[in-house]
Short mmCIF file of C-alpha atoms in Angstrom, two decimals:
data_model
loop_
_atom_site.label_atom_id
_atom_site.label_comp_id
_atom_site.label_asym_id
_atom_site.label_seq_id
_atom_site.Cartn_x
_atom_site.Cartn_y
_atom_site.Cartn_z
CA UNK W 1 85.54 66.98 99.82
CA UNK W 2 88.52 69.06 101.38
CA UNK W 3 90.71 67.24 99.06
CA UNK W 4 88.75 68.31 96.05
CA UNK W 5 89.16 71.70 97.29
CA UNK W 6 92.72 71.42 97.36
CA UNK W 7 92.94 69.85 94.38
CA UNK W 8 91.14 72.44 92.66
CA UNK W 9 92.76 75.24 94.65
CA UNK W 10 96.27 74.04 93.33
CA UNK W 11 94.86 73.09 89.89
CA UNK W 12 93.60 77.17 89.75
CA UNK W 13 96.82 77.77 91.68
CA UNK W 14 98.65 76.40 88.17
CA UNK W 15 97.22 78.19 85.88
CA UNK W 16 97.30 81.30 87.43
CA UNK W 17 100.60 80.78 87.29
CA UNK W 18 101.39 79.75 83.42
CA UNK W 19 98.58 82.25 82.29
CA UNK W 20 99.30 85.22 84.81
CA UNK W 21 95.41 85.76 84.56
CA UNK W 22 94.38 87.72 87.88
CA UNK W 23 90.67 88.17 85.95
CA UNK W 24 90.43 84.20 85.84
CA UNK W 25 91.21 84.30 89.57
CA UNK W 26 88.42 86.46 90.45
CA UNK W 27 86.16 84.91 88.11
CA UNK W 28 86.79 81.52 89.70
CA UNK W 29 86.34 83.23 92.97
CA UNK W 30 82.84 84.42 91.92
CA UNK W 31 81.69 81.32 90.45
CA UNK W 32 83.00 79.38 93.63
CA UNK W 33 81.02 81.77 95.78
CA UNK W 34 77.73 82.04 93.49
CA UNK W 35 77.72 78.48 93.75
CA UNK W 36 77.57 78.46 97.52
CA UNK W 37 81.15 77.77 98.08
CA UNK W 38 82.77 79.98 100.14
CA UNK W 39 85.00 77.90 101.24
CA UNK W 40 86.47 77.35 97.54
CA UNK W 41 86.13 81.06 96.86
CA UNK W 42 88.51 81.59 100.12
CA UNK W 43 91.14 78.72 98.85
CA UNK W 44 91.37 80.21 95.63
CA UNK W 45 91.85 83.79 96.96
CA UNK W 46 94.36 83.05 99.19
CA UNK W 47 96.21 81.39 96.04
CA UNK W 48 95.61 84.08 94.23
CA UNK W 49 97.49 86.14 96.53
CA UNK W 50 100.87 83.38 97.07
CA UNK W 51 101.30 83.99 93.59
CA UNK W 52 100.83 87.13 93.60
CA UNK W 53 103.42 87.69 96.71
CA UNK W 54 105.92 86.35 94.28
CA UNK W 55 105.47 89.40 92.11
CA UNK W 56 107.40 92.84 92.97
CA UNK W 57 105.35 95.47 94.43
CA UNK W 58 103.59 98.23 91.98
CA UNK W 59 104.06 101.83 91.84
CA UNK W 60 100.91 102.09 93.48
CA UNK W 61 101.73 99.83 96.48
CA UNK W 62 104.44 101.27 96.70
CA UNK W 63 103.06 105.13 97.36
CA UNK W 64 100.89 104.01 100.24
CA UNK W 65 103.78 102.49 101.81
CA UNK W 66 105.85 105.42 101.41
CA UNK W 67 103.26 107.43 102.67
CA UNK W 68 102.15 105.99 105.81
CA UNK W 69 106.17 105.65 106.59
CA UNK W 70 106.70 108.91 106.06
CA UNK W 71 104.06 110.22 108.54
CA UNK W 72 106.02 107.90 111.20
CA UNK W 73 109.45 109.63 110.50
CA UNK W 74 107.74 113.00 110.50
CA UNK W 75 106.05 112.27 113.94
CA UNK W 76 109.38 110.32 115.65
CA UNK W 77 111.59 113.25 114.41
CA UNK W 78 108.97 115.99 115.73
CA UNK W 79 107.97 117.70 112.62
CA UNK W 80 109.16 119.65 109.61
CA UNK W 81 111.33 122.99 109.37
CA UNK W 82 108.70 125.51 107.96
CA UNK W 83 111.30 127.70 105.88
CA UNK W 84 109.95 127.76 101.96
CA UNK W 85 113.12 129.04 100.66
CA UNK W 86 114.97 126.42 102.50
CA UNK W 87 113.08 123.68 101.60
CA UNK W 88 112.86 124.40 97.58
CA UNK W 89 116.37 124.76 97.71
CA UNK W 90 117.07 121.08 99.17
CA UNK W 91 114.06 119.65 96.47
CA UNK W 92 115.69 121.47 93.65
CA UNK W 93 118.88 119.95 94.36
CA UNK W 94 116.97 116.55 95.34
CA UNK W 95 115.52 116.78 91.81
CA UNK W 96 118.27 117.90 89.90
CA UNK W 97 120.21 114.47 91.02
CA UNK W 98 117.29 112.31 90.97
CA UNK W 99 116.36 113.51 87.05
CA UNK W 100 119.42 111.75 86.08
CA UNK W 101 119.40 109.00 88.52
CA UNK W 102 118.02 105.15 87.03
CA UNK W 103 114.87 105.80 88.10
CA UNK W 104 113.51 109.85 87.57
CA UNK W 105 110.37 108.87 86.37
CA UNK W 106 108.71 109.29 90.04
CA UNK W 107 107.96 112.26 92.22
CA UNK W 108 110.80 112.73 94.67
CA UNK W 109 109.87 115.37 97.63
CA UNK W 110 112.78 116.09 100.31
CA UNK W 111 111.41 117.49 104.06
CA UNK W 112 113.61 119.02 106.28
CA UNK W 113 113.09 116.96 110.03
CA UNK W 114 113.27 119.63 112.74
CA UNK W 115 115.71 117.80 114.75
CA UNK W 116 119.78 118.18 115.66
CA UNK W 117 120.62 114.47 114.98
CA UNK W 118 122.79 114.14 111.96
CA UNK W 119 121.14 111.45 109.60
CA UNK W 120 119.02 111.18 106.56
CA UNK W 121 116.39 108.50 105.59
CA UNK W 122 114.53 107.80 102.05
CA UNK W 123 110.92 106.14 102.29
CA UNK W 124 109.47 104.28 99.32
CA UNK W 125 107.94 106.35 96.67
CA UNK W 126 110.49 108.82 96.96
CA UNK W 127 109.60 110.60 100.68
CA UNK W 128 113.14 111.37 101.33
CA UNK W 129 113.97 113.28 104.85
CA UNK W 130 117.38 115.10 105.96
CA UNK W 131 117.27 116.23 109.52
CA UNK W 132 118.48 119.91 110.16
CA UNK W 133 121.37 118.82 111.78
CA UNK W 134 122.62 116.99 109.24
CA UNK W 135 122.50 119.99 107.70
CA UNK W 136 124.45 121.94 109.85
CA UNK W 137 127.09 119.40 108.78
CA UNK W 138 127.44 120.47 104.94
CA UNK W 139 129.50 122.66 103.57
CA UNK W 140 128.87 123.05 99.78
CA UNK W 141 126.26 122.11 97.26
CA UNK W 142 128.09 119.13 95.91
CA UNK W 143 128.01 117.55 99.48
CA UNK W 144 124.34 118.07 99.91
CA UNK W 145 123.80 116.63 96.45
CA UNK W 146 125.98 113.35 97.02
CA UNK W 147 123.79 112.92 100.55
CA UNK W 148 120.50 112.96 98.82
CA UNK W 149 122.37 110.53 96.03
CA UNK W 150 122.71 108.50 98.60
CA UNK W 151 118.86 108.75 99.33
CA UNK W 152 117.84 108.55 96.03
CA UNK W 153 119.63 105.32 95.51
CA UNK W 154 117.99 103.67 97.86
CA UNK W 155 114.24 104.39 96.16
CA UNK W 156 116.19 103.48 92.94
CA UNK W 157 117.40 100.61 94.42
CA UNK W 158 113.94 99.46 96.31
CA UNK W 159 116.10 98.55 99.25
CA UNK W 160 112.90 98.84 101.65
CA UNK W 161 110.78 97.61 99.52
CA UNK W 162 113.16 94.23 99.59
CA UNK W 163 113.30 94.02 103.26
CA UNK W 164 109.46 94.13 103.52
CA UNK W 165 109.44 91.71 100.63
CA UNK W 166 111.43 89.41 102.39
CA UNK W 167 110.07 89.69 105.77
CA UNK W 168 106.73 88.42 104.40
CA UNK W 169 108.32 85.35 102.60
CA UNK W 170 110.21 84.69 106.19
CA UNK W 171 106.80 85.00 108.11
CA UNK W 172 105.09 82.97 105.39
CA UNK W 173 102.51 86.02 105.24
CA UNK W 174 101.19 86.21 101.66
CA UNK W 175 98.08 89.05 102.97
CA UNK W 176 100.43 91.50 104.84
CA UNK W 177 98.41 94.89 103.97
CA UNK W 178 99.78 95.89 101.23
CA UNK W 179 96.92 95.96 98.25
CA UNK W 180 94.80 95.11 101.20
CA UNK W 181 95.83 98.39 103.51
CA UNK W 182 92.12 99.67 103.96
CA UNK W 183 90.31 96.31 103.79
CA UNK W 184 92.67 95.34 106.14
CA UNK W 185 94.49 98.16 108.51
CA UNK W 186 95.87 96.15 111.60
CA UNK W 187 97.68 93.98 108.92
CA UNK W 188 99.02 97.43 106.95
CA UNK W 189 100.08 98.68 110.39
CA UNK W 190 102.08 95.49 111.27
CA UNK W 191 103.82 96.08 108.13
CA UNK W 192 104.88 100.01 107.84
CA UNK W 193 106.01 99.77 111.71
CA UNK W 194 108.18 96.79 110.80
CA UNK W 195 109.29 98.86 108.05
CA UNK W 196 109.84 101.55 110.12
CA UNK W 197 111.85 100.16 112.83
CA UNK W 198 113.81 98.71 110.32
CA UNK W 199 115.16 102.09 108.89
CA UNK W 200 115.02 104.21 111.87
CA UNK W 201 116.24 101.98 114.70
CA UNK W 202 117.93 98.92 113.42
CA UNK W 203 119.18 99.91 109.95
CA UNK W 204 119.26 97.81 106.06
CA UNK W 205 121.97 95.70 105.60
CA UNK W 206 125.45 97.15 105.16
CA UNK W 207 125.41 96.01 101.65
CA UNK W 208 122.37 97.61 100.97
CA UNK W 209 124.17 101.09 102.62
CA UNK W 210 127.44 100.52 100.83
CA UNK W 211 125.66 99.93 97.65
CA UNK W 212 123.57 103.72 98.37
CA UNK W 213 126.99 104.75 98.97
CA UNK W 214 128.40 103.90 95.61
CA UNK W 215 124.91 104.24 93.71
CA UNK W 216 124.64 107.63 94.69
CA UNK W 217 128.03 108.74 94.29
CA UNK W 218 127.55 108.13 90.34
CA UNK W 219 123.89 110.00 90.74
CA UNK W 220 125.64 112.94 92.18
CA UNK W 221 128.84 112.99 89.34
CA UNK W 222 125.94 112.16 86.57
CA UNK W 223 124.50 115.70 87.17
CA UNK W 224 127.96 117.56 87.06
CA UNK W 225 128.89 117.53 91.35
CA UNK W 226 132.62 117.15 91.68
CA UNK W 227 133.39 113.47 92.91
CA UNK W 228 135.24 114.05 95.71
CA UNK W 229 132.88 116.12 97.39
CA UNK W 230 130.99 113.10 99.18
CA UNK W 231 134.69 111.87 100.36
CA UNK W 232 135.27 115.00 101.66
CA UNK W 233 131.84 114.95 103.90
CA UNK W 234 132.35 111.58 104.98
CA UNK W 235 136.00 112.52 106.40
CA UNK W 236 134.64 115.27 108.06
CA UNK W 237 132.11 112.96 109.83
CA UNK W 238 134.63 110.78 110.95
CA UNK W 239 137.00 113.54 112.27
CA UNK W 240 133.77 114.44 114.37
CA UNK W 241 132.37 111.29 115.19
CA UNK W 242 134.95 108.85 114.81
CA UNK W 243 134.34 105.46 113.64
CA UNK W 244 132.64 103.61 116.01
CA UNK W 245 129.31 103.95 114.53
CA UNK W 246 128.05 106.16 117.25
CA UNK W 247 127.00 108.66 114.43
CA UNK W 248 124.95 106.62 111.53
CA UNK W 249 124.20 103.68 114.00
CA UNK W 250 122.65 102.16 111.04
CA UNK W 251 125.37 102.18 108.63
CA UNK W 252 129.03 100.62 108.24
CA UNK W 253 131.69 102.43 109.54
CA UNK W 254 132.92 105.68 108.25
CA UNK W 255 136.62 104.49 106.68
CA UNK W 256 134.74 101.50 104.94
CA UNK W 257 132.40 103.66 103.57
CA UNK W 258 135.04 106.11 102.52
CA UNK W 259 136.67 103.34 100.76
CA UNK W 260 133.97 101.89 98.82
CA UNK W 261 133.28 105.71 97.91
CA UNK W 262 136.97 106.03 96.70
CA UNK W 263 137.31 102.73 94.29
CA UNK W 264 133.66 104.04 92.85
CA UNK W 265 135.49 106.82 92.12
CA UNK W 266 138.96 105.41 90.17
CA UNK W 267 137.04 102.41 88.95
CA UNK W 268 133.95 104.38 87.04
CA UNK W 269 136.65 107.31 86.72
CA UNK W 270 134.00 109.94 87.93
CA UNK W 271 135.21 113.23 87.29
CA UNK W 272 136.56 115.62 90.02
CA UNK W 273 135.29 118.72 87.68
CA UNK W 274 135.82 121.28 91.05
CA UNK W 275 132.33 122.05 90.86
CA UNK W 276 131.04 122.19 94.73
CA UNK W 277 128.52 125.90 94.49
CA UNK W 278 129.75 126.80 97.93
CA UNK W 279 128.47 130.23 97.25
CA UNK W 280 125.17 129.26 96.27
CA UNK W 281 124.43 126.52 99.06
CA UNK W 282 125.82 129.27 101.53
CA UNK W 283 123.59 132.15 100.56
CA UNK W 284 120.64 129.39 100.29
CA UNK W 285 121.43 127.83 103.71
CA UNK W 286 122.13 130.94 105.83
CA UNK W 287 118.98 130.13 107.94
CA UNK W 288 119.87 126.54 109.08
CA UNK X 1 122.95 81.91 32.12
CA UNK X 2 126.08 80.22 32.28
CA UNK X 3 126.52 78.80 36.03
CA UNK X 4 129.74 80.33 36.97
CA UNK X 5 127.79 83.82 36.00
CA UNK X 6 124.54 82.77 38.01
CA UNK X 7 126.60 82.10 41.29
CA UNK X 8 128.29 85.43 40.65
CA UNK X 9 124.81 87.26 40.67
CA UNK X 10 123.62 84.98 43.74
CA UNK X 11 126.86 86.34 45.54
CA UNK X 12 126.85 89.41 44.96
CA UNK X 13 122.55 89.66 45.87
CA UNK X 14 123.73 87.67 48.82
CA UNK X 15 126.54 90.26 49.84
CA UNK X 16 124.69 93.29 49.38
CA UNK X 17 122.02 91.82 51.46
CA UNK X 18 124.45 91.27 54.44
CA UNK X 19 125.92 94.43 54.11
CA UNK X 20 121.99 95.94 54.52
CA UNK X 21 121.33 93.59 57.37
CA UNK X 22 124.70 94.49 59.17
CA UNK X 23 124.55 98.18 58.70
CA UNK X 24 120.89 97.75 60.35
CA UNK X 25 122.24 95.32 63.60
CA UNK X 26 125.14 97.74 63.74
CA UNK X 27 123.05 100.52 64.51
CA UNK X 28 123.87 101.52 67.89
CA UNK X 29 120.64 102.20 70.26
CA UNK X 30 120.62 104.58 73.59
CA UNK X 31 117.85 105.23 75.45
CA UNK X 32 116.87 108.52 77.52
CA UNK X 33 117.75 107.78 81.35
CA UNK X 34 116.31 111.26 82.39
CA UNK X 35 112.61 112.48 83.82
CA UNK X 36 113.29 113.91 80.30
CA UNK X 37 116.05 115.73 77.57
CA UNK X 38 116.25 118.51 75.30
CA UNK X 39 117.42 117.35 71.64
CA UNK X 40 119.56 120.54 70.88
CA UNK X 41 121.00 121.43 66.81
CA UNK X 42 124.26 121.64 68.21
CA UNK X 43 126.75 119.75 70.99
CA UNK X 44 126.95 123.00 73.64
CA UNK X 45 123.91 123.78 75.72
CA UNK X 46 123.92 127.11 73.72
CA UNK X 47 122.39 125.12 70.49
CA UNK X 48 118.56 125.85 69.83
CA UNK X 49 116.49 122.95 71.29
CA UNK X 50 114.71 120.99 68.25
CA UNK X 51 113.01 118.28 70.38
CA UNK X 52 112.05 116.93 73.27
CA UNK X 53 112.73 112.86 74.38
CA UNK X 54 111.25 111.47 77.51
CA UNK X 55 112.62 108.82 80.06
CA UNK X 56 112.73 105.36 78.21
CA UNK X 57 112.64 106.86 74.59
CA UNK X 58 114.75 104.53 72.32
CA UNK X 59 117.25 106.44 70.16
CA UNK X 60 119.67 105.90 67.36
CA UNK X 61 123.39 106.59 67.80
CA UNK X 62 124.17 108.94 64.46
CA UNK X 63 127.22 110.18 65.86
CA UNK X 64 129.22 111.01 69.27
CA UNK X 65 131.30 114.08 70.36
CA UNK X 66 132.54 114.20 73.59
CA UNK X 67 129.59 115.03 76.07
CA UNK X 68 127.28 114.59 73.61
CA UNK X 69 125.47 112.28 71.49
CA UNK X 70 124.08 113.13 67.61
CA UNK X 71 120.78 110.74 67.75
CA UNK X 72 117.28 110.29 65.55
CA UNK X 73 114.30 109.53 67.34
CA UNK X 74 111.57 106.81 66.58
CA UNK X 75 109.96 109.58 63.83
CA UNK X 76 113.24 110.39 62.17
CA UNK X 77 113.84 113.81 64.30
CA UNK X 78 117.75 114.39 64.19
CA UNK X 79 120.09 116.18 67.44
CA UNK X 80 122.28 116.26 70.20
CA UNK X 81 121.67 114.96 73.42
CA UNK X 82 123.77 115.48 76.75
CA UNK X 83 125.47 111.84 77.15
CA UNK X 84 124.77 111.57 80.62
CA UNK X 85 121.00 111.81 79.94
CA UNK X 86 121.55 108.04 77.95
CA UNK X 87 122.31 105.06 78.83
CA UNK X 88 123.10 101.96 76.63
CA UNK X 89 120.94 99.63 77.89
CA UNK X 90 116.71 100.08 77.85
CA UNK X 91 115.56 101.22 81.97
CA UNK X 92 112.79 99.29 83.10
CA UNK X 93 110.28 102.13 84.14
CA UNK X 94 108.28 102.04 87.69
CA UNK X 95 105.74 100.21 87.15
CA UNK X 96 106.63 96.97 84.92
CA UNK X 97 104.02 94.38 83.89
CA UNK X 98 105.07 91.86 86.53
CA UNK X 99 104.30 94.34 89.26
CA UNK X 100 101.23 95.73 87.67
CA UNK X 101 100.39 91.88 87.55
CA UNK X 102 101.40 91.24 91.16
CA UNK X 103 98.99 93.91 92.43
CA UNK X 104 96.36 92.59 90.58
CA UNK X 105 96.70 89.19 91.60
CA UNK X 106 96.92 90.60 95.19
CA UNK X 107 93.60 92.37 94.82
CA UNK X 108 94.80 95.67 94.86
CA UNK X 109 92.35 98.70 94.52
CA UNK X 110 95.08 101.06 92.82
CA UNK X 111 92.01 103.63 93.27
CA UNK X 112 92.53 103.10 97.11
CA UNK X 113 96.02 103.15 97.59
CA UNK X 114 97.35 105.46 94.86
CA UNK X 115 98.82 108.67 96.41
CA UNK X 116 99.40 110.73 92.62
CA UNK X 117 102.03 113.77 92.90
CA UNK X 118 100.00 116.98 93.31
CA UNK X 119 96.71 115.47 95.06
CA UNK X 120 96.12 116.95 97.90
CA UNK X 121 95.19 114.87 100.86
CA UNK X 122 96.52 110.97 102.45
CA UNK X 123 95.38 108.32 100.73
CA UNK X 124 93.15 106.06 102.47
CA UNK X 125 95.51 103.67 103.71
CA UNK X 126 97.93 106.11 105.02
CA UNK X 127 94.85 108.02 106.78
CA UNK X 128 94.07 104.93 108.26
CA UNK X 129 97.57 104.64 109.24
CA UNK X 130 97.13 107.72 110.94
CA UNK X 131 94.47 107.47 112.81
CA UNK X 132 95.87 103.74 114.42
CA UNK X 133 98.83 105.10 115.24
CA UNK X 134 98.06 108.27 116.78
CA UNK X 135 99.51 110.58 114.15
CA UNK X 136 99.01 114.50 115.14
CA UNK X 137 97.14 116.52 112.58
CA UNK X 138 100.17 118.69 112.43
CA UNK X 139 102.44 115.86 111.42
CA UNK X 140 99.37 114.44 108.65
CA UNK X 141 99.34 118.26 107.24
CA UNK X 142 103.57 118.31 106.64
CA UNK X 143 103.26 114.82 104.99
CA UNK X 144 100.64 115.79 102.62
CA UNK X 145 102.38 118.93 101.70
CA UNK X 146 105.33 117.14 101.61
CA UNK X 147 103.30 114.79 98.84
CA UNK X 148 101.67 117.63 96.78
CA UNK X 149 104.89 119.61 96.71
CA UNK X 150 106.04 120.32 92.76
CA UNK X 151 108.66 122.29 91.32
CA UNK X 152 108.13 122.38 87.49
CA UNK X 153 111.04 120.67 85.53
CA UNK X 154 111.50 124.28 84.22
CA UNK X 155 112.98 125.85 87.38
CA UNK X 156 114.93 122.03 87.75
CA UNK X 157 116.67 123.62 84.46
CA UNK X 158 117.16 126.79 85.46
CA UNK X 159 118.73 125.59 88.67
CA UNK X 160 120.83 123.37 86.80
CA UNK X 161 121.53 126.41 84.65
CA UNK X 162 122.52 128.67 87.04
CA UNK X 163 124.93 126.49 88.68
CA UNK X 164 126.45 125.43 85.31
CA UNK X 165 125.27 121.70 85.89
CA UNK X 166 124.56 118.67 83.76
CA UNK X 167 124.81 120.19 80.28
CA UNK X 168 125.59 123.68 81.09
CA UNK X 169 128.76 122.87 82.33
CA UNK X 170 131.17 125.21 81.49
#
C-alpha cells in the first residue's frame, strides 16, 4: 500500500511538473483526503511543494520576507532617525536611482538606522537601511547616490533571496515558511533569522558584493551621478579604515573593490559628467 | 506568358516581398527600463511631453540623436525618449509566471503575506515575526512607516529636475 502511495505521489509529482498545474495539485489533494486518505493528501502536498521549491520566489513572498527582516535590522541597530526632511531627502535620491535601475517597478523605502557604525544593508522587497554614521561619511550627492546603487543592486539582483534559496536546497527543506509564514511561524522564524545573520553578521559572498559594487555603479551613472564619485568614497574609506576589512566586515577589501569599481568604469565608459550636488546634499544633510 | 517573362514577375513579387519582410525584422525594438518615461516632441527635456510609456512597454526605434531616442508606441504614438530610460533587450518584471507559479504550487495565501506599498500596518507574517522575536512596538511602528512611506513620482521629477539629472542634464 505505501508503495502505491509513492507511486502515485511521484506519478502526481510528474505531471505537476510537465503541466505546471498547482489547481490539479490541490484537487488531487482534496480528492485524496475526501476519500479518507490523508496520508495520500500529505504525499502529494509535500510534492507539491519540491516542485514548487524549484520555482523562484514571488513578489509576494518576497515582501513578507523583506518585512519581517527589516524589523530585525531596525531592532539590532536601535531604531530609526526621526528627521522628515532628512529622511525624504535620502528616499528621493533612493528613488531617483532605483527608477532607472533593472528593476523600478517595486516600492523602494530607505530608513535612516540611528547608529554611528558606518554600513548600509538592503532587505528583500526593497527595505533598504543606511546607518547615520555612514552618513557622516559622505560628502556629496553623487556619493550618497552610488551607496544606495549599491543597495539597490542587490534587490535587483535578489542576492538574499538566492542565499535563502539555496540554504533550503542545502538543508533539503522544501516547507521553510515562506508561503507558509502564518500557518507555520517557527519555520518563517528559522528562515528570516538565517537570513538575517547572514547579512548583518557574516556577510553574501564577495561576488555577490563585487557584483553590487559594479551593478550599482551603472545605476548611479544611469541617472546622471558623475562616475567617479563612488571611487572617490571608497578611497576615503580606506584612508580611514584601511584595508583590513575592519570597516565593512562583510565585504571584500577596499582596493579590490576600488578596482572592480574602476574597470566598470573604462569598460562600460560611464561618464564622469562632474555632477556631484555638493550644495544640495550639504544644505539637505546639515542635521546628520 | 512567355516563361522567361513569368519568372521575371515571380522575381520581382518575390523581391518586393523580402524587401517588406526585411524592413519589418529590421525594425529595431527598445523597451522602457524606468518605473516610467515621458515621450517628449522634441530631444531636450524642454520639448512638450506627448505621452506617457511605462516600465516594460515595447517601442519602435524611428530614429536616434544622441541622448535620445525618436520611438512609436504599440498604438502608433510618435516621440523622444531619454536613452537611458531604454534598454535593448525586454526586462522581466517582478513577478514572472514561474514565480507566480512557484507560490502557488507552494500554497501561498498572497492575501496573507502581501505587504502592498501604502497599507498601513505588518502583514501577518511579519506580525507574527514580531511577536516571536520580541520586536518593541517602537521598532514595529518605524517598519510600517518605513513600508507605507510614498513620494509621488512627481516630486522624483522635480528632484531630478532641480538637480539637472537624468534628462535635465544640462
Amino acid at each position: 500500500m505505501r508503495n502505491n502511495h509513492g507511486l502515485a505521489a511521484a506519478l502526481i509529482a510528474l505531471s505537476l511538473t510537465v503541466a505546471g498545474c498547482a489547481e490539479v495539485q490541490r484537487a488531487s489533494e482534496d480528492i485524496a483526503r475526501q476519500s479518507g486518505n490523508p496520508r495520500l493528501a500529505g504525499a502529494i502536498h509535500g510534492v507539491g511543494n519540491v516542485v514548487g521549491s524549484l520555482f523562484p520566489i514571488g513578489y509576494d513572498e518576497e515582501s513578507s520576507i523583506g518585512q519581517a527582516m527589516a524589523l530585525q535590522v531596525v531592532a539590532r541597530y536601535g531604531g530609526v532617525v526621526d528627521q522628515p526632511e532628512l529622511v525624504r531627502y535620502v528616499n528621493l535620491v533612493g528613488r531617483a536611482v532605483a527608477n532607472t535601475s533593472d528593476r523600478p517597478d517595486i516600492p523602494y523605502r530607505v530608513a535612516i538606522l540611528e547608529h554611528d557604525s558606518i554600513n548600509a544593508f538592503a532587505a528583500p522587497a526593497g527595505y533598504i537601511f543606511v546607518t547615520r554614521g555612514l552618513l557622516k561619511q559622505v560628502r556629496n550627492e553623487a556619493e550618497l547616490a552610488a551607496v544606495l546603487g549599491h543597495e539597490i543592486a542587490h534587490v535587483s539582483q535578489k542576492h538574499i533571496l538566492d542565499v535563502i534559496q539555496r540554504s533550503k536546497r542545502l538543508a533539503g527543506v522544501t516547507e521553510a515558511g515562506l508561503s507558509y509564514a502564518t500557518s507555520n511561524p517557527a519555520a518563517f522564524k528559522t528562515v528570516i533569522d538565517g537570513a538575517v545573520k547572514k547579512l548583518l553578521d557574516e556577510g553574501l559572498d564577495q561576488e555577490k558584493e563585487t557584483e553590487a559594487d559594479t551593478i550599482g555603479e551603472v545605476f548611479a551613472t544611469r541617472v546622471g551621478y558623475d562616475a567617479d564619485a563612488y571611487v572617490g568614497f571608497l578611497t576615503r574609506l580606506r584612508d580611514l579604515k584601511g584595508d583590513d576589512r575592519a570597516l565593512f566586515k562583510t565585504h571584500p577589501n577596499f582596493s579590490a573593490r576600488i578596482e572592480a569599481v574602476q574597470k566598470t568604469i573604462q569598460g562600460k565608459h560611464l561618464a564622469a559628467t562632474g555632477v556631484v550636488l555638493q550644495e544640495r546634499f550639504a544644505r539637505m544633510t546639515k542635521r546628520v | 506568358m512567355t516563361p522567361p517573362r513569368m519568372l521575371r514577375i515571380v522575381l520581382i513579387v518575390l523581391w518586393i516581398s523580402l524587401f517588406a519582410w526585411s524592413a519589418e525584422g529590421w525594425a529595431e525594438t527598445v523597451y522602457v527600463q524606468a518605473k516610467t518615461a515621458q515621450l517628449r516632441a522634441g530631444k531636450t527635456s524642454l520639448d512638450a511631453v506627448v505621452g506617457n510609456v511605462k516600465f516594460g512597454d515595447a517601442l519602435e526605434v524611428v530614429g536616434r540623436d544622441g541622448s535620445w531616442v525618436e520611438v512609436k508606441t504599440a498604438v502608433g504614438a510618435k516621440g523622444w525618449i531619454f536613452a537611458n530610460k531604454t534598454s535593448s533587450s525586454k526586462p522581466s518584471g517582478t513577478n514572472d509566471t514561474l514565480a507566480k507559479l512557484g507560490q502557488s504550487m507552494r500554497g501561498g495565501d498572497a492575501s496573507a503575506t502581501t505587504a502592498s506599498a501604502g497599507a498601513r500596518g505588518l502583514d501577518k507574517a511579519s506580525e507574527g515575526y514580531a511577536n516571536r522575536a520580541g520586536v518593541s512596538a517602537r521598532d514595529r511602528d518605524a517598519v510600517d512607516r518605513m513600508t507605507a512611506y510614498q513620494i509621488p513620482d512627481q516630486e522624483v521629477e522635480e528632484f531630478l529636475r532641480e538637480g539637472g539629472l537624468g534628462e535635465y542634464a544640462k
